[in-house]
GROMACS .gro file of C-alpha atoms in nm:
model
  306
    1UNK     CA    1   2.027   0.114  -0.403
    2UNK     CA    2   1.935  -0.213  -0.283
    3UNK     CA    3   2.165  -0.232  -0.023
    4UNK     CA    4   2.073   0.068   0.116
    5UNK     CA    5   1.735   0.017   0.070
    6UNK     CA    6   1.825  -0.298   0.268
    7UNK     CA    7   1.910  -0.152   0.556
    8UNK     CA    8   1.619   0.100   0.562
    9UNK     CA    9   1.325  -0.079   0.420
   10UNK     CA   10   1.263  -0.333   0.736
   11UNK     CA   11   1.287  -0.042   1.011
   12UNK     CA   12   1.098   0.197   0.800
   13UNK     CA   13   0.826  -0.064   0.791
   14UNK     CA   14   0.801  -0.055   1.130
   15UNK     CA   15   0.744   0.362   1.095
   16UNK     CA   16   0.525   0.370   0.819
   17UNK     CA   17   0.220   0.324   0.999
   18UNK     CA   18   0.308   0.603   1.234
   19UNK     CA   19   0.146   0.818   0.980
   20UNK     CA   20   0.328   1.166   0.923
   21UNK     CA   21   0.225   1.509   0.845
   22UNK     CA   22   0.074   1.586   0.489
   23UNK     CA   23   0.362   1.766   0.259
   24UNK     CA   24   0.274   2.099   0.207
   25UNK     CA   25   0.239   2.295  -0.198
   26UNK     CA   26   0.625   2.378  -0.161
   27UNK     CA   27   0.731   2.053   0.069
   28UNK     CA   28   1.064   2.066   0.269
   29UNK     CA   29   1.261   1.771   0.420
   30UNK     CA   30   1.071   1.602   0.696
   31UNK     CA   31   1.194   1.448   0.985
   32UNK     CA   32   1.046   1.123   1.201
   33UNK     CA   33   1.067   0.958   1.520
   34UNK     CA   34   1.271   1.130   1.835
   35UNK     CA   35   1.522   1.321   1.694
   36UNK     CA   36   1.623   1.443   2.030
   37UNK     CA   37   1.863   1.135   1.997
   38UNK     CA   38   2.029   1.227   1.682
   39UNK     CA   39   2.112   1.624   1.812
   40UNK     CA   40   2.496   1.468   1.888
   41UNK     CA   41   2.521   1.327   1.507
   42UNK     CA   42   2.789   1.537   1.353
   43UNK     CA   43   2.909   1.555   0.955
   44UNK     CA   44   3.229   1.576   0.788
   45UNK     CA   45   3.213   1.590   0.455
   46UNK     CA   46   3.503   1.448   0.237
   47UNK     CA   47   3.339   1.471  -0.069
   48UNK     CA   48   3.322   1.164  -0.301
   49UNK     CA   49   3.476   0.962   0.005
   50UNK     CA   50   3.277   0.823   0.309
   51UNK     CA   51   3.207   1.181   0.529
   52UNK     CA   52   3.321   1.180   0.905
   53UNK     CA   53   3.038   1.085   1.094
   54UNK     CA   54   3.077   1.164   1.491
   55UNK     CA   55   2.811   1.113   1.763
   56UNK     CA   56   2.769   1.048   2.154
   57UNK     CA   57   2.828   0.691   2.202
   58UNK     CA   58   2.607   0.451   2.251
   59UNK     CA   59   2.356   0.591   2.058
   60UNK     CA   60   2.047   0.429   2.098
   61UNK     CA   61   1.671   0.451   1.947
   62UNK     CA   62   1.384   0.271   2.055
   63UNK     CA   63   1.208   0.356   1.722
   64UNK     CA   64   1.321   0.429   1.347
   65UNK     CA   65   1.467   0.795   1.328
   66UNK     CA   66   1.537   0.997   1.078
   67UNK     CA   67   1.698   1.372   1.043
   68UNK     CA   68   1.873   1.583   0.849
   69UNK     CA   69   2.189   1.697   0.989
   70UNK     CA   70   2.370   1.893   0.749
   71UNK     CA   71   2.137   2.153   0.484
   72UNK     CA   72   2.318   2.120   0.123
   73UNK     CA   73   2.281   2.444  -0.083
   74UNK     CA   74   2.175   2.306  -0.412
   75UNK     CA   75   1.812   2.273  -0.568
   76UNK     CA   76   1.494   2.133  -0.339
   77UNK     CA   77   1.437   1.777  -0.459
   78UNK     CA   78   1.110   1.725  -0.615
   79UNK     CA   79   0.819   1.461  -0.586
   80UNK     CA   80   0.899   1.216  -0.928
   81UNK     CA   81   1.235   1.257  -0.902
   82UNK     CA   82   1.503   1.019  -0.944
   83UNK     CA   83   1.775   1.130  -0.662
   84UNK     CA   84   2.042   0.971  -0.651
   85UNK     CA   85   2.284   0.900  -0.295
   86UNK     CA   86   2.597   0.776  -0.103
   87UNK     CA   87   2.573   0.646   0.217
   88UNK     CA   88   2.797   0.482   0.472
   89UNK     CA   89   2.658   0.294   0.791
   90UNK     CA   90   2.783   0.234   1.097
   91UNK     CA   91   2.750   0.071   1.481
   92UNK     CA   92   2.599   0.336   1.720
   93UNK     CA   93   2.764   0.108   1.988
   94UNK     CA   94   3.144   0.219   1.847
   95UNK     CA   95   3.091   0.412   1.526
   96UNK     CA   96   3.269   0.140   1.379
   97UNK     CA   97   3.197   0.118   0.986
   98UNK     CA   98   2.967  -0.141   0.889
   99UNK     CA   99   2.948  -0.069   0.565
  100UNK     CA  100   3.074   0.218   0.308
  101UNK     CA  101   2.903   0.236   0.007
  102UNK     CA  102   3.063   0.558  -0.143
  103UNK     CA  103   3.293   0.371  -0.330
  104UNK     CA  104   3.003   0.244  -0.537
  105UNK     CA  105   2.852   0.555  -0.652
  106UNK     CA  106   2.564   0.731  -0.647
  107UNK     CA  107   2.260   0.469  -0.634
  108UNK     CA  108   1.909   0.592  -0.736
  109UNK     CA  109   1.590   0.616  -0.538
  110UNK     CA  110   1.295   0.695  -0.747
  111UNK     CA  111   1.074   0.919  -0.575
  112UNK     CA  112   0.766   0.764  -0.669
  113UNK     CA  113   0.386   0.755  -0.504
  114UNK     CA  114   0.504   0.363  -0.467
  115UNK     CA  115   0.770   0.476  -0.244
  116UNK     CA  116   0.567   0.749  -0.056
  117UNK     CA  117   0.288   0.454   0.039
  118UNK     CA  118   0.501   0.207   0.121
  119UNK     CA  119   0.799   0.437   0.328
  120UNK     CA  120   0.641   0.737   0.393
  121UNK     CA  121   0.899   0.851   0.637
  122UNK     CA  122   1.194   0.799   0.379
  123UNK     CA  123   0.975   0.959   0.082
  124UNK     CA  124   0.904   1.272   0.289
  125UNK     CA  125   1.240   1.287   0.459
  126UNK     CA  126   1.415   1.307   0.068
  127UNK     CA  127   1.179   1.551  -0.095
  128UNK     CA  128   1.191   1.870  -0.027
  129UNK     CA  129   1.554   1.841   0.143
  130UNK     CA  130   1.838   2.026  -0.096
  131UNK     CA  131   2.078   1.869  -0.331
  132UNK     CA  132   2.415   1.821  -0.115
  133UNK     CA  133   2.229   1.718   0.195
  134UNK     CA  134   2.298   1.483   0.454
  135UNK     CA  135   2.056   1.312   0.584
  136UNK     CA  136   2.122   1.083   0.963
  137UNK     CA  137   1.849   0.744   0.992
  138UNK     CA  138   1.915   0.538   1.286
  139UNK     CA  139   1.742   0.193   1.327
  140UNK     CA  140   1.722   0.020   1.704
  141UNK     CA  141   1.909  -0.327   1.651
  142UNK     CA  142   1.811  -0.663   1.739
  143UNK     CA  143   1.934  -0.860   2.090
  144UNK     CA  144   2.072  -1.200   2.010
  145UNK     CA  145   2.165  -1.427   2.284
  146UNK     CA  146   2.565  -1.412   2.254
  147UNK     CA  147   2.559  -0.992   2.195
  148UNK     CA  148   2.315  -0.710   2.298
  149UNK     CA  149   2.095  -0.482   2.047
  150UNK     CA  150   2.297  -0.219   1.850
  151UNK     CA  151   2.181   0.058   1.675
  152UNK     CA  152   2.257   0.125   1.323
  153UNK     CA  153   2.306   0.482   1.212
  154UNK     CA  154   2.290   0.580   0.858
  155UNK     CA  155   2.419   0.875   0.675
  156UNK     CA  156   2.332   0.917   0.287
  157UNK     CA  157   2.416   1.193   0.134
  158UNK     CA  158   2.165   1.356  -0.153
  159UNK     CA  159   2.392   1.426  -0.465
  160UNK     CA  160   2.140   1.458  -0.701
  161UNK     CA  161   1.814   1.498  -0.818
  162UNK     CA  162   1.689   1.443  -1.194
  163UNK     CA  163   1.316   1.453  -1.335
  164UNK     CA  164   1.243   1.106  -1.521
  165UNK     CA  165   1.312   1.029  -1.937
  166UNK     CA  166   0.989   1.112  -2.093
  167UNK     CA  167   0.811   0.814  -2.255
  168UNK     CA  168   0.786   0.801  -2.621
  169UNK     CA  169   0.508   0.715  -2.761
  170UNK     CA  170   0.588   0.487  -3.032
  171UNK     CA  171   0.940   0.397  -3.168
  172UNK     CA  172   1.099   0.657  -3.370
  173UNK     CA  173   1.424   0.618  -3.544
  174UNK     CA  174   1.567   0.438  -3.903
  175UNK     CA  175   1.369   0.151  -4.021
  176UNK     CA  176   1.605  -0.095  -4.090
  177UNK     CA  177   1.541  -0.383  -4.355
  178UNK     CA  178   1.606  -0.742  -4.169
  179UNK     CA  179   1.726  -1.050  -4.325
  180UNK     CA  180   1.561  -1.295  -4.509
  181UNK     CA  181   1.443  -1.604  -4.315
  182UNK     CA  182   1.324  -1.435  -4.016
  183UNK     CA  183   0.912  -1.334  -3.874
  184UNK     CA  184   0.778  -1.069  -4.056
  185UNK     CA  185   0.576  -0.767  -3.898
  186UNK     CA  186   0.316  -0.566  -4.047
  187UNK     CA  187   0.138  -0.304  -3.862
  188UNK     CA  188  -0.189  -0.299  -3.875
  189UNK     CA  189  -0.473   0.010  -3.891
  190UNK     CA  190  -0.396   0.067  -3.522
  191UNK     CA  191  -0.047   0.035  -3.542
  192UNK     CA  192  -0.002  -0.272  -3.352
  193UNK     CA  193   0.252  -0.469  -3.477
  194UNK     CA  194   0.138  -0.821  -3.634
  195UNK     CA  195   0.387  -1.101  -3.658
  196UNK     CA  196   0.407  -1.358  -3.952
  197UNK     CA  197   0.612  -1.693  -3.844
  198UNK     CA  198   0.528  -1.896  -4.208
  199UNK     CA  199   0.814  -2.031  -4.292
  200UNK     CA  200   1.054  -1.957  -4.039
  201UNK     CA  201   1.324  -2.232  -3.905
  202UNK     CA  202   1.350  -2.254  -3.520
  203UNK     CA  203   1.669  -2.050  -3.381
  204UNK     CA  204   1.979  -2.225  -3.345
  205UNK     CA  205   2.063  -1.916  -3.130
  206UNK     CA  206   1.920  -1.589  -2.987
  207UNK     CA  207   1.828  -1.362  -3.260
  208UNK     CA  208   1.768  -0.977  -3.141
  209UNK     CA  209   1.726  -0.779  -3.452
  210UNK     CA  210   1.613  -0.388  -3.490
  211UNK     CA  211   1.333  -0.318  -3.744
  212UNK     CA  212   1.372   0.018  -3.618
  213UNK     CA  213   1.679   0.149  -3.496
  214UNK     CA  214   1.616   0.451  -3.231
  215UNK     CA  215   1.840   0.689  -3.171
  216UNK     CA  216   1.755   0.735  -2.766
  217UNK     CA  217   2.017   0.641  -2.459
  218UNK     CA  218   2.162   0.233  -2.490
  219UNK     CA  219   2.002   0.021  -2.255
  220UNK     CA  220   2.191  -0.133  -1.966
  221UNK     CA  221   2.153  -0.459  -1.773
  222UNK     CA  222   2.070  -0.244  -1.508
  223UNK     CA  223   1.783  -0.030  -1.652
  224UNK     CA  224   1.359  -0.059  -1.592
  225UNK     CA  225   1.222  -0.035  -1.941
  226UNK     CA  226   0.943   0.117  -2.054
  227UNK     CA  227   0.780  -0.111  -2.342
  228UNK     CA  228   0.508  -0.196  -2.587
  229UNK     CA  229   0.516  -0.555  -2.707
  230UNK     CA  230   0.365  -0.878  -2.893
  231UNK     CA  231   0.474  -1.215  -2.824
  232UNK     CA  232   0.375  -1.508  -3.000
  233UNK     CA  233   0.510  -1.849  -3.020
  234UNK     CA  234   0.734  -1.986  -3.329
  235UNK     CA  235   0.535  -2.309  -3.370
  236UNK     CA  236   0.173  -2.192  -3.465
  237UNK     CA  237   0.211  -1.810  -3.452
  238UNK     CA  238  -0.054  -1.834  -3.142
  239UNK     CA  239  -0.015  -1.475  -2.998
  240UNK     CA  240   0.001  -1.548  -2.599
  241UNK     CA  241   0.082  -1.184  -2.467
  242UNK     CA  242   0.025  -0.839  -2.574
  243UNK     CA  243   0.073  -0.507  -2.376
  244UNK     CA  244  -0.129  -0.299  -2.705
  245UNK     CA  245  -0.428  -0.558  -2.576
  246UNK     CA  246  -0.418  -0.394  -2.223
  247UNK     CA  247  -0.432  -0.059  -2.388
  248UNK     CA  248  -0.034   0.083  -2.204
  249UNK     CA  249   0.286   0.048  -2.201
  250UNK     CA  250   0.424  -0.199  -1.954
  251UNK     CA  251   0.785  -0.146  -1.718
  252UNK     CA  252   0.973  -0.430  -1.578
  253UNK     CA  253   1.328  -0.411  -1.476
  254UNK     CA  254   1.564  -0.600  -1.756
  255UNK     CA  255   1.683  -0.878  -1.496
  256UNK     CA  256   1.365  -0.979  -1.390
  257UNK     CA  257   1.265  -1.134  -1.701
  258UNK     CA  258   1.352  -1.383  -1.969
  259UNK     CA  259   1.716  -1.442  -2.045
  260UNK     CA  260   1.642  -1.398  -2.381
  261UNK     CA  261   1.459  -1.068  -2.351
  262UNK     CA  262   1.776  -0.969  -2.110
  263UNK     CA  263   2.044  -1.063  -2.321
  264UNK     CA  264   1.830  -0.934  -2.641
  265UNK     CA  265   1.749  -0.608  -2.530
  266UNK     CA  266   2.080  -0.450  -2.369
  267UNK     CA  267   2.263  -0.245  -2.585
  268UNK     CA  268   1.948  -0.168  -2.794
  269UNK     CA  269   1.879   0.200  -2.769
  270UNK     CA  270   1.567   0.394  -2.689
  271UNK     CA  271   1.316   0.429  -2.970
  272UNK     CA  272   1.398   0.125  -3.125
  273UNK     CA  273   1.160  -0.123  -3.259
  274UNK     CA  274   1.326  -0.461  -3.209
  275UNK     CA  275   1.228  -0.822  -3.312
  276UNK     CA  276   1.357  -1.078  -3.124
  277UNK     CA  277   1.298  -1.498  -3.194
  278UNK     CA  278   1.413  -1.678  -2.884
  279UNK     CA  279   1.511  -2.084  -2.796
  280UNK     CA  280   1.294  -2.203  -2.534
  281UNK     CA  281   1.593  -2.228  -2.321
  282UNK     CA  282   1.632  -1.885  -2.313
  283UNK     CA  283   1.213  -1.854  -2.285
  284UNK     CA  284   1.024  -2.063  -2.065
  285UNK     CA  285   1.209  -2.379  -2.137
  286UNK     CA  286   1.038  -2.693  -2.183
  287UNK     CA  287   0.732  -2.685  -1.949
  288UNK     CA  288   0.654  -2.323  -2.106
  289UNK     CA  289   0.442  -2.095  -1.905
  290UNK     CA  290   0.090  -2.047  -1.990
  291UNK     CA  291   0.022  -2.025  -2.348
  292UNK     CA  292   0.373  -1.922  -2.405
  293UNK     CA  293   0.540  -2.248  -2.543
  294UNK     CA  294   0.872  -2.337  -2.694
  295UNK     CA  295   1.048  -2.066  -2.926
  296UNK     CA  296   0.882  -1.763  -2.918
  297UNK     CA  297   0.886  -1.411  -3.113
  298UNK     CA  298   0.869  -1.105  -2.951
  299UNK     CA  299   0.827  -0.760  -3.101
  300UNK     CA  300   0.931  -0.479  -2.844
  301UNK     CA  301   0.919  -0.156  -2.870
  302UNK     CA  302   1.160   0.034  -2.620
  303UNK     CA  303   0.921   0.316  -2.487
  304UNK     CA  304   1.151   0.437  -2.244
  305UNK     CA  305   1.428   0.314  -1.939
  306UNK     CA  306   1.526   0.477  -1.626
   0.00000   0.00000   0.00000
């Protein structure tokens, strides 16, 4: 999705503080800008291949537009969703393809009240529009000195629609009995979990192992996580970070955090309870960050992904 969101985010900026027309109890699809100039836009679809996309040439916008042009028959997409789309763009100079993106997949767009304040247009356009729909967004393009502006028309395709994973609320699963040598972890009245480092050699390598093994979906590299966890550091047992002491869960996408919390936590599954003891070069490396130096311990507990 982030090329795609690429492509729409910056114009869509430019749109969002047009305002828009409050969704309605049973919202449907909602268009934006004049789409007088997207009547011509005309869809073939080819199923999981890049549709046909025909229009009156040049086309050109002087502000973002956006319009569906072909009604699917499936289910209304709903507010919280995750919907997922193909999309193929191209020059509204020539129609030439600038870039096809079916042969990736479906990408996901979470329909969230992050996405409805910061692209209104693109939220509202999405829900309330019907699984199978095709949806036309054309962006005016930017003059350079060598070549004039050209518009870029979009096409994305809705081809499906999902409600979210529910959260769990603590891991559930088989408790599993770790080796000797490693942190131990006691909860305590509360149920927070409360890591012992006595004793406990530094890592000659990452260690990611399940104290309880759920028996949820596996995460990918790709997933945002839904977590409770308790980090302290190796040296000392100094707790530096807790999400139990801000009273929620915390959600991060997997690759924007440690490499050892990335490497350590794909593959794991949902529900699990997972200790992991980490080499500062897979932490915060020398300098450290904060409180959080050298090898440090983590205890996560994986909530939820999407």
């Amino acid at each position: 999705m982030r090329r795609l969101l690429a492509i729409l985010l910056p114009a869509l900026l430019l749109i969002t503080a047009c305002g828009g027309s409050t969704p309605a109890a049973e919202p449907t699809s909602q268009s934006a800008g004049d789409t007088t100039k997207l009547d011509s836009v005309k869809v073939t679809d080819n199923g999981d291949k890049a549709p046909g996309v025909e229009f009156a040439k040049p086309l050109t916008v002087a502000e973002p537009t956006i319009k569906m042009v072909v009604e699917g028959d499936g289910e209304r997409v709903k507010a919280g969703q995750t919907a997922e789309l193909m999309y193929v763009a191209v020059d509204g100079n020539d129609g030439k393809t600038v870039e096809d993106a079916y042969a990736n997949g479906p990408q996901p767009i979470e329909l969230t009240d992050e996405l409805k304040s910061g692209n209104e247009q693109i939220y509202n356009a999405i829900v309330g529009a019907k699984v199978g729909s095709q949806i036309a967004f054309a962006a005016p393009g930017n003059a350079t000195a060598s070549a004039p502006a050209s518009t870029q028309l979009v096409v994305f395709k809705l081809v499906s629609a999902k409600d979210p994973a529910p959260v769990m609320e603590k891991p559930e699963g088989e408790t599993v009995t770790p080796p000797a040598g490693l942190p131990t972890v006691k909860e305590d009245d509360k149920g927070i979990p409360q890591i012992s480092v006595e004793g406990v050699a530094a890592p000659k390598e990452l260690i990611a192992q399940d104290l309880i093994k759920g028996t949820g979906a596996a995460v990918k590299a790709t997933d945002t996580l839904t977590v409770n966890y308790v980090g302290v550091n190796l040296v000392g047992g100094t707790k530096f970070d807790s999400s139990y002491d801000r009273g929620k869960p915390t959600s991060f996408p997997l690759t924007g955090v440690i490499k050892g919390w990335t490497q350590g936590l794909e593959g794991k599954t949902v529900g699990s309870r997972v200790l992991l003891v980490i080499p500062q070069d897979l932490a915060y490396g020398e300098a450290g960050q904060g409180e959080a130096k050298g090898d440090l311990v983590f205890v996560v507990d994986i909530l939820g992904v999407k």
